[in-house]
């Protein structure tokens, strides 16, 4: 890898302090970070990512207590979730203070905020006098990066530094929630399973479809899509449907299939953690391979499986809106 990738948090902090953007590791996916309190720095993120301005960013903080600097109030249920899951893959959407630039929230009065669980990034955040705005470090609409190399391949010419924290541990983005009084509304399925949230909050509702929920832009159906057509469903039927093509198969569990050009298995032992961790890297490998179509099956719809299935559904050629 080129010199722009390394483990030097002092160097990363220097660029960030000069309002440059730096890619940072988190436990979910790599983020494209800049000073969240500076509209000019935030603008650079939108430009590097080619991201529409209606899609707001997440603010990353290094200490739980910092949340009070950026949001107007923290409901009791939100505080319980913070105590249980931070640092970790849970993002809270709460009414913002004026210090958060409107550009960051795309003009919304609420801001998305989380404390990531990665040692290098936590150390970096504690060195800085400001929080970091960071979307996933992929070009808009493409698969999120789970290694520094993924970032370098796609955005290496647009950013001065990539902080390399190794492969992401969780592998899917954070779960995003907002609150209606003490009721928890799940806006994006992610690294903290809904079942875990329901153990702590008395009322939880899932609203992850764009139709349900126009206030959460970014939940576009074309997200997370590989460039090659991806079909998700019954593997035997899909193998038959595409028997004249070069097929790349993404499977899960013990079953073994013939008649494919390439095969990947998200987790031969049917472990959803392992599958989440492998998902985006596998989609990238399949996309970069010489197959004509990628086929995959949904995994059991429980725990992290819900987030995995959500990403597969959004990448599914038959269902997704491709652009
Ligand atoms: O795991 C993650 O969350 C990663 C890492 C880097 O932290 N970040 C990430 O960011 O996935 P991004 O930008 O790819 O997705 C953030 C999504 C937006 O697309 C939007 O759906 C939601 O967060 N969001 C942000 N601010 C919001 C707000 N004020 N109201 C509702 N949804 C918001
Ligand atoms: Mg993203």
CSV table of C-alpha atoms and ligand atoms in Angstrom, one decimal:
chain,number,residue,atom,x,y,z
A,1,UNK,CA,0.0,0.0,0.0
A,2,UNK,CA,1.1,3.5,-0.6
A,3,UNK,CA,2.4,6.0,2.0
A,4,UNK,CA,-0.9,7.6,2.5
A,5,UNK,CA,-1.9,4.6,4.6
A,6,UNK,CA,-0.5,4.1,8.1
A,7,UNK,CA,-1.1,3.9,11.9
A,8,UNK,CA,0.1,7.3,12.8
A,9,UNK,CA,-2.6,9.1,14.9
A,10,UNK,CA,-0.5,12.2,15.3
A,11,UNK,CA,-0.3,12.6,11.5
A,12,UNK,CA,-4.0,11.9,11.3
A,13,UNK,CA,-4.7,14.5,14.0
A,14,UNK,CA,-2.6,17.1,12.1
A,15,UNK,CA,-4.5,16.8,8.9
A,16,UNK,CA,-7.8,16.9,10.7
A,17,UNK,CA,-6.8,20.0,12.6
A,18,UNK,CA,-6.0,21.6,9.3
A,19,UNK,CA,-9.6,20.8,8.2
A,20,UNK,CA,-8.4,18.0,5.8
A,21,UNK,CA,-10.3,14.7,5.6
A,22,UNK,CA,-8.8,11.5,6.8
A,23,UNK,CA,-10.2,7.9,6.6
A,24,UNK,CA,-10.5,6.3,10.0
A,25,UNK,CA,-11.1,2.7,11.2
A,26,UNK,CA,-14.2,1.9,13.3
A,27,UNK,CA,-15.6,-1.4,14.4
A,28,UNK,CA,-18.3,-1.3,11.8
A,29,UNK,CA,-16.8,0.1,8.6
A,30,UNK,CA,-14.1,2.7,7.7
A,31,UNK,CA,-15.3,6.3,7.9
A,32,UNK,CA,-14.3,9.4,5.9
A,33,UNK,CA,-13.7,11.9,8.7
A,34,UNK,CA,-13.4,15.6,9.1
A,35,UNK,CA,-14.0,18.3,11.8
A,36,UNK,CA,-17.7,18.0,12.5
A,37,UNK,CA,-17.9,21.6,13.8
A,38,UNK,CA,-16.5,23.2,10.6
A,39,UNK,CA,-18.8,23.5,7.7
A,40,UNK,CA,-15.9,23.8,5.2
A,41,UNK,CA,-14.4,20.6,6.4
A,42,UNK,CA,-17.7,18.8,6.3
A,43,UNK,CA,-18.3,20.0,2.7
A,44,UNK,CA,-15.0,18.3,1.7
A,45,UNK,CA,-16.5,15.0,2.8
A,46,UNK,CA,-19.6,15.4,0.6
A,47,UNK,CA,-17.3,16.3,-2.3
A,48,UNK,CA,-14.8,13.4,-1.9
A,49,UNK,CA,-17.7,10.9,-1.6
A,50,UNK,CA,-19.8,12.4,-4.3
A,51,UNK,CA,-22.6,12.4,-1.7
A,52,UNK,CA,-25.8,14.3,-2.2
A,53,UNK,CA,-26.3,17.1,0.3
A,54,UNK,CA,-29.6,15.7,1.4
A,55,UNK,CA,-27.9,12.7,3.1
A,56,UNK,CA,-26.7,13.7,6.6
A,57,UNK,CA,-23.6,12.5,8.4
A,58,UNK,CA,-22.9,10.9,11.7
A,59,UNK,CA,-20.9,12.7,14.4
A,60,UNK,CA,-18.3,10.5,16.2
A,61,UNK,CA,-17.2,11.3,19.8
A,62,UNK,CA,-14.5,9.9,22.0
A,63,UNK,CA,-16.3,10.1,25.4
A,64,UNK,CA,-19.9,9.3,26.4
A,65,UNK,CA,-20.3,12.6,28.2
A,66,UNK,CA,-19.4,14.6,25.2
A,67,UNK,CA,-22.9,14.0,23.8
A,68,UNK,CA,-24.2,16.9,25.9
A,69,UNK,CA,-22.1,19.4,24.0
A,70,UNK,CA,-23.9,18.5,20.7
A,71,UNK,CA,-27.5,17.6,21.5
A,72,UNK,CA,-30.2,19.5,23.4
A,73,UNK,CA,-31.4,16.7,25.6
A,74,UNK,CA,-30.9,12.9,26.1
A,75,UNK,CA,-34.1,11.0,26.9
A,76,UNK,CA,-33.8,8.4,29.7
A,77,UNK,CA,-34.1,5.5,27.2
A,78,UNK,CA,-31.3,7.0,25.1
A,79,UNK,CA,-29.1,7.2,28.2
A,80,UNK,CA,-29.8,3.6,29.0
A,81,UNK,CA,-28.8,2.6,25.4
A,82,UNK,CA,-25.6,4.7,25.7
A,83,UNK,CA,-24.7,2.9,29.0
A,84,UNK,CA,-25.4,-0.5,27.5
A,85,UNK,CA,-23.8,-0.1,24.0
A,86,UNK,CA,-21.2,2.7,23.9
A,87,UNK,CA,-18.6,2.6,22.7
A,88,UNK,CA,-20.2,0.5,20.0
A,89,UNK,CA,-22.2,0.2,16.8
A,90,UNK,CA,-25.3,2.3,17.9
A,91,UNK,CA,-26.1,5.7,16.5
A,92,UNK,CA,-28.6,8.0,18.3
A,93,UNK,CA,-30.5,10.7,16.4
A,94,UNK,CA,-31.3,13.6,18.8
A,95,UNK,CA,-32.2,17.3,18.6
A,96,UNK,CA,-29.0,19.2,17.8
A,97,UNK,CA,-27.4,22.2,19.3
A,98,UNK,CA,-26.5,25.1,17.1
A,99,UNK,CA,-22.8,24.3,17.3
A,100,UNK,CA,-23.5,21.4,14.8
A,101,UNK,CA,-23.4,22.9,11.2
A,102,UNK,CA,-26.7,22.6,9.3
A,103,UNK,CA,-24.8,21.2,6.4
A,104,UNK,CA,-23.8,18.1,8.5
A,105,UNK,CA,-27.5,17.3,9.2
A,106,UNK,CA,-28.7,18.3,5.7
A,107,UNK,CA,-30.8,21.0,7.4
A,108,UNK,CA,-32.5,18.6,9.8
A,109,UNK,CA,-33.0,19.7,13.4
A,110,UNK,CA,-31.6,16.4,14.7
A,111,UNK,CA,-28.1,15.1,14.6
A,112,UNK,CA,-26.9,11.4,14.4
A,113,UNK,CA,-24.1,10.7,17.0
A,114,UNK,CA,-22.1,7.7,18.2
A,115,UNK,CA,-19.1,6.7,20.1
A,116,UNK,CA,-17.2,4.1,17.9
A,117,UNK,CA,-15.4,1.1,19.5
A,118,UNK,CA,-12.0,1.1,17.9
A,119,UNK,CA,-8.8,1.8,20.0
A,120,UNK,CA,-7.0,3.8,17.4
A,121,UNK,CA,-10.0,6.0,16.6
A,122,UNK,CA,-10.9,6.5,20.2
A,123,UNK,CA,-7.3,7.6,20.9
A,124,UNK,CA,-7.4,10.0,17.9
A,125,UNK,CA,-10.7,11.5,19.1
A,126,UNK,CA,-9.3,12.1,22.5
A,127,UNK,CA,-6.3,14.0,20.9
A,128,UNK,CA,-8.7,16.3,19.0
A,129,UNK,CA,-10.6,19.3,20.4
A,130,UNK,CA,-13.5,18.6,18.1
A,131,UNK,CA,-15.7,15.6,17.2
A,132,UNK,CA,-15.5,13.9,13.8
A,133,UNK,CA,-18.2,13.8,11.1
A,134,UNK,CA,-17.8,10.6,9.2
A,135,UNK,CA,-19.9,8.7,6.6
A,136,UNK,CA,-18.7,5.3,5.4
A,137,UNK,CA,-15.6,5.8,3.3
A,138,UNK,CA,-17.0,4.6,0.0
A,139,UNK,CA,-18.2,6.4,-3.1
A,140,UNK,CA,-21.9,7.1,-2.6
A,141,UNK,CA,-24.1,4.1,-3.2
A,142,UNK,CA,-21.2,1.5,-3.3
A,143,UNK,CA,-20.3,-1.1,-0.8
A,144,UNK,CA,-18.8,0.2,2.5
A,145,UNK,CA,-15.1,-0.5,3.1
A,146,UNK,CA,-14.0,-2.8,5.9
A,147,UNK,CA,-10.3,-2.5,5.3
A,148,UNK,CA,-7.8,0.4,4.7
A,149,UNK,CA,-7.1,-1.1,1.4
A,150,UNK,CA,-10.7,-0.9,0.3
A,151,UNK,CA,-10.6,2.8,1.1
A,152,UNK,CA,-7.3,3.3,-0.8
A,153,UNK,CA,-8.6,1.6,-3.9
A,154,UNK,CA,-11.6,3.9,-4.2
A,155,UNK,CA,-10.7,7.2,-2.6
A,156,UNK,CA,-6.9,7.0,-2.3
A,157,UNK,CA,-6.4,9.9,-4.7
A,158,UNK,CA,-8.9,12.2,-2.9
A,159,UNK,CA,-7.6,12.1,0.7
A,160,UNK,CA,-4.2,12.8,2.3
A,161,UNK,CA,-4.2,10.0,4.9
A,162,UNK,CA,-5.9,6.7,5.7
A,163,UNK,CA,-5.5,5.5,9.3
A,164,UNK,CA,-5.1,1.7,9.2
A,165,UNK,CA,-6.8,-0.1,12.1
A,166,UNK,CA,-7.0,-3.5,10.5
A,167,UNK,CA,-10.1,-5.2,9.2
A,168,UNK,CA,-13.4,-4.0,10.9
A,169,UNK,CA,-14.6,-6.3,13.6
A,170,UNK,CA,-18.4,-6.0,13.1
A,171,UNK,CA,-18.4,-5.4,9.3
A,172,UNK,CA,-21.9,-3.8,8.9
A,173,UNK,CA,-22.7,-0.2,9.8
A,174,UNK,CA,-24.1,1.0,13.1
A,175,UNK,CA,-27.8,0.5,14.0
A,176,UNK,CA,-29.4,4.0,13.9
A,177,UNK,CA,-32.3,4.9,16.2
A,178,UNK,CA,-34.3,8.0,17.0
A,179,UNK,CA,-36.8,8.6,19.8
A,180,UNK,CA,-40.5,9.5,20.1
A,181,UNK,CA,-40.6,10.4,23.7
A,182,UNK,CA,-39.2,7.1,25.2
A,183,UNK,CA,-40.2,5.0,22.2
A,184,UNK,CA,-37.2,3.8,20.1
A,185,UNK,CA,-37.6,4.0,16.3
A,186,UNK,CA,-35.0,1.9,14.4
A,187,UNK,CA,-34.0,3.8,11.2
A,188,UNK,CA,-31.3,1.5,10.1
A,189,UNK,CA,-30.6,-2.1,11.0
A,190,UNK,CA,-26.9,-2.6,12.0
A,191,UNK,CA,-24.3,-3.8,14.4
A,192,UNK,CA,-26.5,-3.8,17.5
A,193,UNK,CA,-29.3,-6.3,17.0
A,194,UNK,CA,-32.9,-5.0,17.5
A,195,UNK,CA,-33.4,-7.8,20.0
A,196,UNK,CA,-30.6,-6.4,22.2
A,197,UNK,CA,-32.3,-2.9,22.1
A,198,UNK,CA,-35.6,-4.5,23.0
A,199,UNK,CA,-34.1,-5.9,26.2
A,200,UNK,CA,-33.5,-2.4,27.4
A,201,UNK,CA,-36.2,-0.2,25.8
A,202,UNK,CA,-39.9,-1.0,26.5
A,203,UNK,CA,-41.1,0.1,23.1
A,204,UNK,CA,-39.2,-0.5,19.8
A,205,UNK,CA,-40.5,0.0,16.3
A,206,UNK,CA,-38.6,-0.7,13.1
A,207,UNK,CA,-39.0,1.9,10.3
A,208,UNK,CA,-36.2,1.1,7.8
A,209,UNK,CA,-38.0,1.6,4.5
A,210,UNK,CA,-37.7,4.9,2.7
A,211,UNK,CA,-41.5,5.0,2.3
A,212,UNK,CA,-42.0,4.5,6.1
A,213,UNK,CA,-39.6,7.2,6.8
A,214,UNK,CA,-38.8,10.2,4.7
A,215,UNK,CA,-36.8,11.7,7.6
A,216,UNK,CA,-34.0,9.2,7.1
A,217,UNK,CA,-32.4,10.0,3.8
A,218,UNK,CA,-29.6,7.7,3.0
A,219,UNK,CA,-31.8,4.7,3.4
A,220,UNK,CA,-32.0,4.6,-0.4
A,221,UNK,CA,-32.8,1.2,-1.9
A,222,UNK,CA,-29.8,1.4,-4.2
A,223,UNK,CA,-27.3,1.5,-1.4
A,224,UNK,CA,-24.6,-1.1,-0.8
A,225,UNK,CA,-24.8,-2.3,-4.4
A,226,UNK,CA,-22.0,-4.0,-6.3
A,227,UNK,CA,-21.7,-3.0,-9.9
A,228,UNK,CA,-22.3,-6.6,-11.2
A,229,UNK,CA,-25.9,-7.8,-11.0
A,230,UNK,CA,-26.6,-9.4,-7.6
A,231,UNK,CA,-29.6,-11.7,-7.2
A,232,UNK,CA,-30.6,-12.8,-3.7
A,233,UNK,CA,-33.0,-15.7,-3.2
A,234,UNK,CA,-33.3,-19.5,-3.5
A,235,UNK,CA,-29.9,-20.7,-4.6
A,236,UNK,CA,-31.0,-23.8,-6.4
A,237,UNK,CA,-33.5,-21.7,-8.5
A,238,UNK,CA,-30.9,-19.0,-9.2
A,239,UNK,CA,-28.3,-21.5,-10.3
A,240,UNK,CA,-30.8,-22.9,-12.8
A,241,UNK,CA,-31.9,-19.4,-14.0
A,242,UNK,CA,-28.3,-18.4,-14.7
A,243,UNK,CA,-26.9,-21.8,-15.8
A,244,UNK,CA,-25.6,-20.3,-19.1
A,245,UNK,CA,-23.6,-17.6,-17.3
A,246,UNK,CA,-20.5,-17.4,-15.1
A,247,UNK,CA,-21.9,-17.4,-11.6
A,248,UNK,CA,-20.3,-16.2,-8.4
A,249,UNK,CA,-22.1,-17.7,-5.5
A,250,UNK,CA,-22.1,-16.2,-2.0
A,251,UNK,CA,-23.4,-18.9,0.4
A,252,UNK,CA,-23.8,-19.4,4.1
A,253,UNK,CA,-23.8,-22.6,6.1
A,254,UNK,CA,-22.8,-26.1,5.2
A,255,UNK,CA,-24.5,-26.8,1.9
A,256,UNK,CA,-22.1,-27.3,-1.1
A,257,UNK,CA,-23.1,-26.4,-4.6
A,258,UNK,CA,-21.7,-27.3,-8.0
A,259,UNK,CA,-22.0,-25.4,-11.3
A,260,UNK,CA,-20.5,-22.1,-10.2
A,261,UNK,CA,-17.4,-20.4,-11.4
A,262,UNK,CA,-16.5,-18.9,-8.1
A,263,UNK,CA,-17.8,-19.5,-4.6
A,264,UNK,CA,-17.5,-17.7,-1.3
A,265,UNK,CA,-19.0,-18.7,2.0
A,266,UNK,CA,-19.9,-16.0,4.5
A,267,UNK,CA,-19.7,-18.5,7.4
A,268,UNK,CA,-19.6,-22.3,6.9
A,269,UNK,CA,-20.5,-22.7,10.6
A,270,UNK,CA,-23.6,-20.5,10.2
A,271,UNK,CA,-22.2,-17.9,12.6
A,272,UNK,CA,-23.9,-14.5,11.9
A,273,UNK,CA,-21.0,-12.5,13.4
A,274,UNK,CA,-18.6,-14.1,11.1
A,275,UNK,CA,-21.0,-13.6,8.2
A,276,UNK,CA,-21.4,-9.9,8.9
A,277,UNK,CA,-17.7,-9.4,9.2
A,278,UNK,CA,-17.1,-11.1,5.8
A,279,UNK,CA,-20.1,-9.6,3.9
A,280,UNK,CA,-18.8,-6.4,2.3
A,281,UNK,CA,-15.3,-7.9,1.6
A,282,UNK,CA,-17.0,-10.8,-0.1
A,283,UNK,CA,-19.3,-8.6,-2.2
A,284,UNK,CA,-16.2,-6.6,-3.3
A,285,UNK,CA,-14.3,-9.7,-4.3
A,286,UNK,CA,-17.3,-11.0,-6.2
A,287,UNK,CA,-17.7,-7.7,-7.9
A,288,UNK,CA,-14.0,-7.6,-8.9
A,289,UNK,CA,-14.0,-11.2,-10.1
A,290,UNK,CA,-14.6,-12.5,-13.7
A,291,UNK,CA,-18.2,-13.7,-13.0
A,292,UNK,CA,-21.2,-12.3,-14.9
A,293,UNK,CA,-23.7,-12.5,-12.1
A,294,UNK,CA,-23.5,-12.8,-8.3
A,295,UNK,CA,-26.1,-14.9,-6.5
A,296,UNK,CA,-26.6,-15.1,-2.8
A,297,UNK,CA,-29.1,-16.3,-0.2
A,298,UNK,CA,-30.6,-14.5,2.7
A,299,UNK,CA,-29.3,-15.6,6.2
A,300,UNK,CA,-31.6,-16.3,9.2
A,301,UNK,CA,-33.4,-13.1,10.0
A,302,UNK,CA,-32.3,-12.7,13.6
A,303,UNK,CA,-29.6,-10.8,15.5
A,304,UNK,CA,-27.0,-9.5,13.0
A,305,UNK,CA,-28.8,-11.5,10.3
A,306,UNK,CA,-31.3,-8.7,10.1
A,307,UNK,CA,-28.6,-6.2,9.1
A,308,UNK,CA,-27.0,-8.6,6.7
A,309,UNK,CA,-30.3,-9.3,5.0
A,310,UNK,CA,-31.1,-5.6,4.8
A,311,UNK,CA,-27.8,-4.9,2.9
A,312,UNK,CA,-28.4,-7.9,0.6
A,313,UNK,CA,-31.9,-6.6,-0.1
A,314,UNK,CA,-30.6,-3.2,-1.0
A,315,UNK,CA,-28.0,-4.6,-3.3
A,316,UNK,CA,-30.5,-7.0,-4.9
A,317,UNK,CA,-30.7,-6.3,-8.6
A,318,UNK,CA,-34.3,-7.3,-8.8
A,319,UNK,CA,-35.4,-5.0,-6.0
A,320,UNK,CA,-32.9,-2.2,-6.0
A,321,UNK,CA,-33.1,1.0,-7.9
A,322,UNK,CA,-29.8,1.1,-9.7
A,323,UNK,CA,-28.3,4.4,-10.9
B,1,LIG,O1,-21.2,2.4,11.3
B,1,LIG,C1,-21.5,3.5,10.9
B,1,LIG,O2,-22.5,4.2,11.2
B,1,LIG,C2,-20.5,4.2,9.9
B,1,LIG,C3,-19.2,4.4,10.6
B,1,LIG,C4,-18.2,5.2,9.8
B,1,LIG,O3,-19.5,5.1,11.8
B,1,LIG,N1,-21.0,5.3,9.3
B,1,LIG,C5,-22.0,5.3,8.4
B,1,LIG,O4,-22.4,6.6,7.9
B,1,LIG,O5,-22.6,4.3,8.0
B,1,LIG,P1,-23.2,6.8,6.6
B,1,LIG,O6,-23.1,8.2,6.3
B,1,LIG,O7,-22.8,5.9,5.5
B,1,LIG,O8,-24.7,6.6,7.0
B,1,LIG,C6,-25.3,7.5,7.9
B,1,LIG,C7,-26.7,7.5,7.8
B,1,LIG,C8,-27.3,8.4,6.7
B,1,LIG,O9,-27.3,7.9,5.5
B,1,LIG,C9,-28.7,8.6,7.3
B,1,LIG,O10,-29.5,7.6,6.9
B,1,LIG,C10,-28.5,8.5,8.8
B,1,LIG,O11,-27.3,8.0,9.0
B,1,LIG,N2,-28.6,9.8,9.4
B,1,LIG,C11,-27.6,10.7,9.7
B,1,LIG,N3,-28.1,11.8,10.3
B,1,LIG,C12,-29.4,11.7,10.4
B,1,LIG,C13,-30.4,12.4,10.9
B,1,LIG,N4,-30.2,13.7,11.4
B,1,LIG,N5,-31.7,12.0,10.9
B,1,LIG,C14,-31.9,10.7,10.4
B,1,LIG,N6,-31.0,9.9,9.8
B,1,LIG,C15,-29.7,10.4,9.8
B,2,LIG,MG1,-22.8,4.6,4.0
